[in-house]
Coordinates of N, CA and C in Angstrom, one line a residue:
X1 N -13.7 8.8 13.0 CA -12.8 7.9 12.3 C -13.0 8.0 10.8
X2 N -11.8 8.0 10.2 CA -11.8 8.2 8.7 C -11.2 6.9 8.1
X3 N -11.9 6.4 7.0 CA -11.4 5.2 6.3 C -10.3 5.6 5.4
X4 N -9.3 4.7 5.4 CA -8.1 5.0 4.6 C -7.6 3.6 4.0
X5 N -7.0 3.7 2.8 CA -6.4 2.5 2.2 C -4.9 2.7 2.2
X6 N -4.2 1.6 2.6 CA -2.8 1.5 2.7 C -2.3 0.4 1.8
X7 N -1.1 0.6 1.2 CA -0.4 -0.4 0.4 C 0.9 -0.9 1.1
X8 N 1.2 -2.1 1.0 CA 2.4 -2.7 1.6 C 3.2 -3.5 0.6
X9 N 4.5 -3.4 0.7 CA 5.4 -4.1 -0.2 C 6.7 -4.5 0.5
X10 N 7.2 -5.6 0.1 CA 8.5 -6.1 0.6 C 9.1 -7.1 -0.4
X11 N 10.4 -7.1 -0.5 CA 11.1 -8.1 -1.3 C 12.4 -8.6 -0.7
X12 N 12.5 -8.4 0.6 CA 13.7 -8.9 1.3 C 13.3 -9.7 2.5
X13 N 13.9 -10.8 2.7 CA 13.6 -11.7 3.8 C 12.2 -12.3 3.7
X14 N 11.5 -12.6 4.8 CA 10.2 -13.2 4.9 C 9.2 -12.1 4.6
X15 N 9.0 -11.8 3.3 CA 8.2 -10.6 2.9 C 6.7 -10.7 3.4
X16 N 6.1 -11.9 3.2 CA 4.7 -12.0 3.7 C 4.6 -11.9 5.2
X17 N 5.6 -12.5 5.9 CA 5.6 -12.3 7.3 C 5.8 -10.9 7.8
X18 N 6.7 -10.2 7.1 CA 6.9 -8.8 7.4 C 5.7 -7.9 7.2
X19 N 5.0 -8.1 6.1 CA 3.8 -7.4 5.9 C 2.7 -7.7 6.9
X20 N 2.6 -9.0 7.2 CA 1.6 -9.4 8.2 C 1.9 -8.7 9.6
X21 N 3.2 -8.7 10.0 CA 3.6 -8.0 11.2 C 3.2 -6.5 11.2
X22 N 3.5 -5.9 10.0 CA 3.2 -4.5 9.9 C 1.7 -4.2 10.1
X23 N 0.9 -5.0 9.4 CA -0.6 -4.8 9.5 C -1.0 -5.1 10.9
X24 N -0.5 -6.1 11.6 CA -0.9 -6.4 13.0 C -0.5 -5.2 13.9
X25 N 0.7 -4.6 13.6 CA 1.2 -3.5 14.5 C 0.4 -2.3 14.3
X26 N -0.1 -2.0 13.0 CA -1.0 -0.9 12.8 C -2.3 -1.1 13.6
X27 N -2.8 -2.3 13.5 CA -4.1 -2.6 14.2 C -4.0 -2.5 15.7
X28 N -2.8 -2.7 16.2 CA -2.6 -2.5 17.7 C -2.4 -1.1 18.1
X29 N -2.3 -0.1 17.2 CA -2.2 1.3 17.5 C -3.5 1.8 18.1
X30 N -3.4 2.7 19.0 CA -4.6 3.3 19.6 C -5.5 4.0 18.6
X31 N -4.9 4.7 17.6 CA -5.7 5.5 16.7 C -5.9 4.9 15.3
X32 N -5.6 3.6 15.2 CA -5.8 2.9 13.9 C -6.4 1.6 14.1
X33 N -7.4 1.2 13.3 CA -8.1 -0.1 13.4 C -8.1 -0.7 12.0
X34 N -7.6 -1.8 11.8 CA -7.6 -2.5 10.5 C -9.0 -3.1 10.3
X35 N -9.7 -2.7 9.2 CA -11.0 -3.3 9.0 C -11.0 -4.3 7.9
X36 N -10.0 -4.4 7.0 CA -9.9 -5.4 6.0 C -8.4 -5.5 5.5
X37 N -8.0 -6.7 5.2 CA -6.7 -6.9 4.7 C -6.8 -7.9 3.5
X38 N -6.0 -7.6 2.5 CA -6.1 -8.4 1.2 C -5.2 -9.6 1.4
X39 N -5.3 -10.5 0.4 CA -4.3 -11.6 0.3 C -3.0 -11.0 0.0
X40 N -2.0 -11.9 0.0 CA -0.6 -11.5 -0.4 C -0.5 -11.8 -1.9
X41 N 0.2 -11.0 -2.6 CA 0.4 -11.2 -4.1 C 1.9 -11.1 -4.4
X42 N 2.4 -12.0 -5.1 CA 3.8 -12.0 -5.7 C 3.7 -11.1 -6.9
X43 N 4.5 -10.1 -7.0 CA 4.5 -9.1 -8.1 C 5.9 -8.8 -8.7
X44 N 6.0 -8.7 -10.0 CA 7.3 -8.3 -10.5 C 7.7 -6.9 -10.0
X45 N 9.0 -6.6 -9.9 CA 9.4 -5.3 -9.5 C 9.0 -4.2 -10.5
X46 N 8.8 -3.0 -10.0 CA 8.4 -1.9 -10.8 C 9.4 -0.8 -10.6
X47 N 9.8 -0.1 -11.7 CA 10.8 0.9 -11.6 C 12.2 0.4 -11.8
X48 N 12.7 -0.3 -10.8 CA 14.0 -0.9 -10.9 C 13.8 -2.4 -11.0
X49 N 14.0 -3.0 -12.2 CA 13.6 -4.3 -12.5 C 14.6 -5.4 -12.0
X50 N 15.9 -5.1 -11.8 CA 16.9 -6.0 -11.5 C 17.0 -6.2 -10.0
X51 N 15.9 -6.9 -9.5 CA 15.8 -7.2 -8.0 C 14.8 -8.3 -7.9
X52 N 14.7 -8.9 -6.7 CA 13.7 -10.0 -6.5 C 12.3 -9.5 -6.6
X53 N 11.4 -10.4 -6.9 CA 10.0 -10.1 -6.9 C 9.5 -9.6 -5.6
X54 N 8.4 -8.8 -5.6 CA 7.9 -8.3 -4.3 C 6.7 -9.1 -3.9
X55 N 6.4 -9.0 -2.6 CA 5.1 -9.4 -2.1 C 4.4 -8.1 -1.8
X56 N 3.1 -8.0 -2.2 CA 2.3 -6.8 -2.0 C 1.0 -7.2 -1.4
X57 N 0.4 -6.3 -0.6 CA -0.9 -6.4 0.0 C -1.4 -5.0 0.2
X58 N -2.7 -5.0 0.5 CA -3.4 -3.7 0.9 C -4.2 -4.0 2.1
X59 N -4.5 -2.9 2.9 CA -5.4 -2.9 4.0 C -6.2 -1.7 4.0
X60 N -7.5 -1.8 4.5 CA -8.3 -0.7 4.9 C -8.2 -0.5 6.3
X61 N -8.1 0.8 6.7 CA -8.1 1.1 8.2 C -9.1 2.2 8.5
X62 N -9.5 2.2 9.7 CA -10.2 3.4 10.2 C -9.3 4.1 11.2
X63 N -9.2 5.4 11.1 CA -8.2 6.1 11.9 C -8.7 7.5 12.3
X64 N -8.2 7.9 13.5 CA -8.5 9.2 14.0 C -7.3 10.1 13.6
X65 N -6.3 9.6 13.0 CA -5.1 10.4 12.7 C -5.4 11.2 11.4
X66 N -4.8 12.4 11.4 CA -4.8 13.3 10.2 C -3.9 12.6 9.2
X67 N -4.0 13.0 7.9 CA -3.3 12.3 6.8 C -1.8 12.3 7.1
X68 N -1.2 13.4 7.4 CA 0.3 13.4 7.6 C 0.7 12.6 8.8
X69 N -0.2 12.6 9.8 CA 0.1 11.8 11.0 C 0.1 10.3 10.7
X70 N -0.9 9.9 9.9 CA -0.9 8.5 9.5 C 0.3 8.1 8.7
X71 N 0.7 9.0 7.8 CA 1.9 8.7 7.1 C 3.1 8.6 8.0
X72 N 3.3 9.5 9.0 CA 4.4 9.4 9.9 C 4.3 8.1 10.7
X73 N 3.1 7.7 11.1 CA 3.0 6.5 11.9 C 3.4 5.3 11.0
X74 N 3.1 5.3 9.7 CA 3.5 4.2 8.8 C 5.0 4.2 8.6
X75 N 5.6 5.4 8.4 CA 7.1 5.5 8.2 C 7.8 5.1 9.4
X76 N 7.3 5.5 10.6 CA 8.0 5.1 11.9 C 7.9 3.6 12.1
X77 N 6.8 3.0 11.7 CA 6.6 1.6 11.8 C 7.6 0.8 10.8
X78 N 7.8 1.4 9.6 CA 8.8 0.8 8.7 C 10.2 0.7 9.4
X79 N 10.6 1.8 10.0 CA 11.9 1.9 10.7 C 11.9 0.9 11.9
X80 N 10.8 0.9 12.7 CA 10.8 0.0 13.9 C 10.9 -1.4 13.5
X81 N 10.4 -1.8 12.3 CA 10.5 -3.2 11.8 C 11.8 -3.5 11.0
X82 N 12.7 -2.5 10.9 CA 14.0 -2.8 10.3 C 14.3 -2.1 9.0
X83 N 13.4 -1.3 8.4 CA 13.7 -0.7 7.1 C 14.9 0.3 7.3
X84 N 15.8 0.3 6.3 CA 16.8 1.3 6.3 C 16.7 2.0 4.9
X85 N 17.1 3.2 4.8 CA 17.0 3.9 3.5 C 17.8 3.2 2.4
X86 N 17.2 3.3 1.2 CA 17.9 2.6 0.1 C 17.5 3.3 -1.2
X87 N 17.8 2.7 -2.3 CA 17.5 3.2 -3.6 C 16.0 3.3 -3.9
X88 N 15.6 4.4 -4.5 CA 14.2 4.6 -4.8 C 13.8 3.5 -5.7
X89 N 12.7 2.9 -5.4 CA 12.1 1.7 -6.0 C 12.9 0.5 -6.0
X90 N 14.0 0.5 -5.2 CA 14.9 -0.6 -5.0 C 14.4 -1.6 -4.0
X91 N 15.2 -2.6 -3.7 CA 14.8 -3.7 -2.7 C 14.5 -3.0 -1.4
X92 N 13.6 -3.6 -0.7 CA 13.2 -3.1 0.6 C 12.6 -4.1 1.5
X93 N 12.9 -4.0 2.8 CA 12.3 -4.9 3.8 C 10.8 -4.6 4.0
X94 N 10.4 -3.4 3.9 CA 9.0 -3.0 4.1 C 8.8 -1.6 3.5
X95 N 7.7 -1.4 2.8 CA 7.3 -0.1 2.3 C 5.8 -0.1 2.6
X96 N 5.3 1.1 3.2 CA 3.9 1.3 3.5 C 3.6 2.6 2.9
X97 N 2.6 2.6 2.0 CA 2.1 3.9 1.4 C 0.7 4.1 1.8
X98 N 0.4 5.4 2.1 CA -1.0 5.8 2.2 C -1.5 6.2 0.8
X99 N -2.6 5.4 0.4 CA -3.1 5.6 -0.9 C -4.3 6.5 -1.0
X100 N -5.1 6.5 0.0 CA -6.4 7.2 -0.1 C -7.0 7.4 1.3
X101 N -7.6 8.5 1.5 CA -8.4 8.7 2.7 C -9.8 9.3 2.3
X102 N -10.8 8.8 2.9 CA -12.2 9.2 2.6 C -12.3 10.7 2.7
X103 N -12.7 11.3 1.6 CA -13.0 12.7 1.7 C -11.8 13.7 1.7
X104 N -10.6 13.1 1.5 CA -9.4 13.9 1.6 C -8.7 14.1 0.3
X105 N -8.5 15.3 -0.1 CA -7.7 15.6 -1.3 C -6.5 16.5 -0.7
X106 N -5.3 16.0 -0.9 CA -4.2 16.7 -0.3 C -3.0 16.6 -1.3
X107 N -2.2 17.7 -1.3 CA -1.0 17.8 -2.1 C 0.0 18.5 -1.2
X108 N 1.0 17.8 -0.7 CA 2.1 18.4 0.1 C 3.4 17.8 -0.4
X109 N 4.5 18.3 0.2 CA 5.8 17.7 -0.2 C 5.9 16.2 0.3
X110 N 5.2 15.9 1.3 CA 5.4 14.5 1.9 C 4.3 13.6 1.4
X111 N 3.1 14.1 1.1 CA 2.0 13.2 0.8 C 1.0 13.9 -0.2
X112 N 0.6 13.1 -1.2 CA -0.5 13.5 -2.1 C -1.6 12.4 -2.0
X113 N -2.8 12.9 -1.8 CA -3.9 12.0 -1.7 C -5.0 12.4 -2.7
X114 N -5.6 11.5 -3.4 CA -5.2 10.1 -3.5 C -3.8 10.0 -4.1
X115 N -3.2 8.9 -3.8 CA -1.9 8.6 -4.4 C -1.9 8.8 -5.9
X116 N -1.0 9.7 -6.4 CA -1.1 10.1 -7.8 C -0.9 9.0 -8.8
X117 N -0.2 7.9 -8.5 CA 0.0 6.8 -9.4 C -0.6 5.5 -9.1
X118 N -1.5 5.5 -8.1 CA -2.1 4.2 -7.7 C -3.0 3.6 -8.8
X119 N -3.6 4.4 -9.7 CA -4.4 3.8 -10.7 C -3.6 3.3 -11.9
X120 N -2.3 3.4 -11.8 CA -1.4 2.8 -12.9 C -0.7 1.6 -12.4
X121 N -0.8 1.2 -11.2 CA 0.0 0.1 -10.6 C -0.8 -1.1 -10.2
X122 N -0.7 -2.1 -11.0 CA -1.4 -3.4 -10.7 C -1.1 -3.9 -9.4
X123 N 0.2 -3.8 -8.9 CA 0.5 -4.3 -7.6 C -0.2 -3.6 -6.5
X124 N -0.8 -2.5 -6.7 CA -1.7 -1.8 -5.8 C -3.2 -2.2 -6.0
X125 N -3.5 -2.1 -7.3 CA -5.0 -2.2 -7.7 C -5.5 -3.6 -7.4
X126 N -4.7 -4.6 -7.8 CA -5.2 -6.0 -7.6 C -5.5 -6.3 -6.2
X127 N -4.6 -6.1 -5.2 CA -5.0 -6.4 -3.8 C -6.1 -5.4 -3.3
X128 N -6.0 -4.2 -3.7 CA -7.0 -3.2 -3.2 C -8.4 -3.6 -3.7
X129 N -8.5 -4.0 -5.0 CA -9.8 -4.5 -5.6 C -10.4 -5.7 -4.8
X130 N -9.5 -6.5 -4.3 CA -10.0 -7.6 -3.5 C -10.8 -7.2 -2.3
X131 N -10.4 -6.1 -1.6 CA -11.0 -5.7 -0.3 C -11.9 -4.5 -0.5
X132 N -11.7 -3.7 -1.6 CA -12.5 -2.5 -1.7 C -12.9 -2.2 -3.2
X133 N -13.6 -3.2 -3.8 CA -13.8 -3.1 -5.3 C -14.6 -1.8 -5.7
X134 N -15.5 -1.4 -4.8 CA -16.3 -0.2 -5.1 C -15.7 1.1 -4.7
X135 N -14.6 1.1 -4.1 CA -13.9 2.4 -3.7 C -13.7 3.2 -5.0
X136 N -14.1 4.5 -5.0 CA -14.0 5.3 -6.2 C -12.8 6.2 -6.1
X137 N -11.9 6.2 -7.1 CA -10.7 7.0 -7.2 C -10.6 7.5 -8.6
X138 N -10.5 8.8 -8.7 CA -10.4 9.4 -10.1 C -11.6 9.1 -10.9
X139 N -12.8 9.1 -10.3 CA -14.1 8.9 -11.0 C -14.4 7.5 -11.4
X140 N -13.6 6.5 -11.0 CA -13.8 5.1 -11.4 C -13.6 4.2 -10.2
X141 N -14.2 3.1 -10.2 CA -14.0 2.2 -9.1 C -12.7 1.5 -9.2
X142 N -12.1 1.1 -8.0 CA -10.9 0.4 -8.0 C -11.0 -0.9 -8.8
X143 N -12.1 -1.6 -8.8 CA -12.3 -2.8 -9.6 C -12.1 -2.5 -11.1
X144 N -12.7 -1.4 -11.5 CA -12.6 -1.0 -12.9 C -11.2 -0.6 -13.3
X145 N -10.5 0.1 -12.4 CA -9.1 0.4 -12.7 C -8.3 -0.9 -12.8
X146 N -8.6 -1.8 -11.9 CA -7.8 -3.1 -11.9 C -8.0 -3.9 -13.1
X147 N -9.2 -3.9 -13.7 CA -9.5 -4.6 -14.9 C -8.8 -4.0 -16.1
X148 N -8.5 -2.7 -16.0 CA -7.9 -2.0 -17.2 C -6.4 -1.8 -17.1
X149 N -5.8 -2.4 -16.1 CA -4.3 -2.2 -15.9 C -3.7 -3.5 -16.3
X150 N -2.5 -3.4 -16.8 CA -1.7 -4.7 -17.2 C -1.3 -5.4 -15.9
X151 N -1.8 -6.5 -15.6 CA -1.6 -7.2 -14.4 C -0.7 -8.5 -14.6
X152 N 0.0 -8.6 -15.7 CA 0.8 -9.7 -16.0 C 1.8 -10.0 -14.9
X153 N 2.0 -11.2 -14.5 CA 3.0 -11.6 -13.6 C 2.6 -11.5 -12.1
X154 N 1.4 -11.0 -11.8 CA 0.9 -10.9 -10.5 C 0.2 -12.3 -10.1
X155 N 0.7 -12.9 -9.0 CA 0.2 -14.2 -8.6 C -0.3 -14.1 -7.1
X156 N -1.6 -14.5 -6.9 CA -2.1 -14.5 -5.5 C -1.4 -15.7 -4.8
X157 N -0.8 -15.4 -3.7 CA -0.2 -16.4 -2.9 C -1.1 -17.2 -2.0
X158 N -0.8 -18.4 -1.7 CA -1.7 -19.2 -0.9 C -1.5 -18.7 0.6
X159 N -2.6 -18.8 1.3 CA -2.6 -18.3 2.7 C -1.8 -19.2 3.6

């Protein structure tokens, strides 16, 4: 089993409910086990700003899947839960990103690990630091990255 970090985002419909269903569905898969899940965070949109705020969360999973197979499982789950293609960084029912896999460095057309922009994005770092503060990416802990990124507007939602 390999430890991996996943990021979830949604800004259409019941976003927290959608992310919760996605995490539960991943945990129900034969080759994936969720070991930790963050709180939900309301975050301002990134990239395309003229849209509703997002709800974001992260999860740690243990998986027997290879990196590209985990990505495929996540993208298939997005579709199964109702996601339809749309504008890049635009509104979405559900987005799941593979951020990191223990001991894996990968660069392909479909997936780069660790995620090349995760250390720039507070909407990823804040929830990930909650569940994996000591995880090291790019020579620095997630907690340190989270302290050094502009996190204005991110609000932890009540459970």
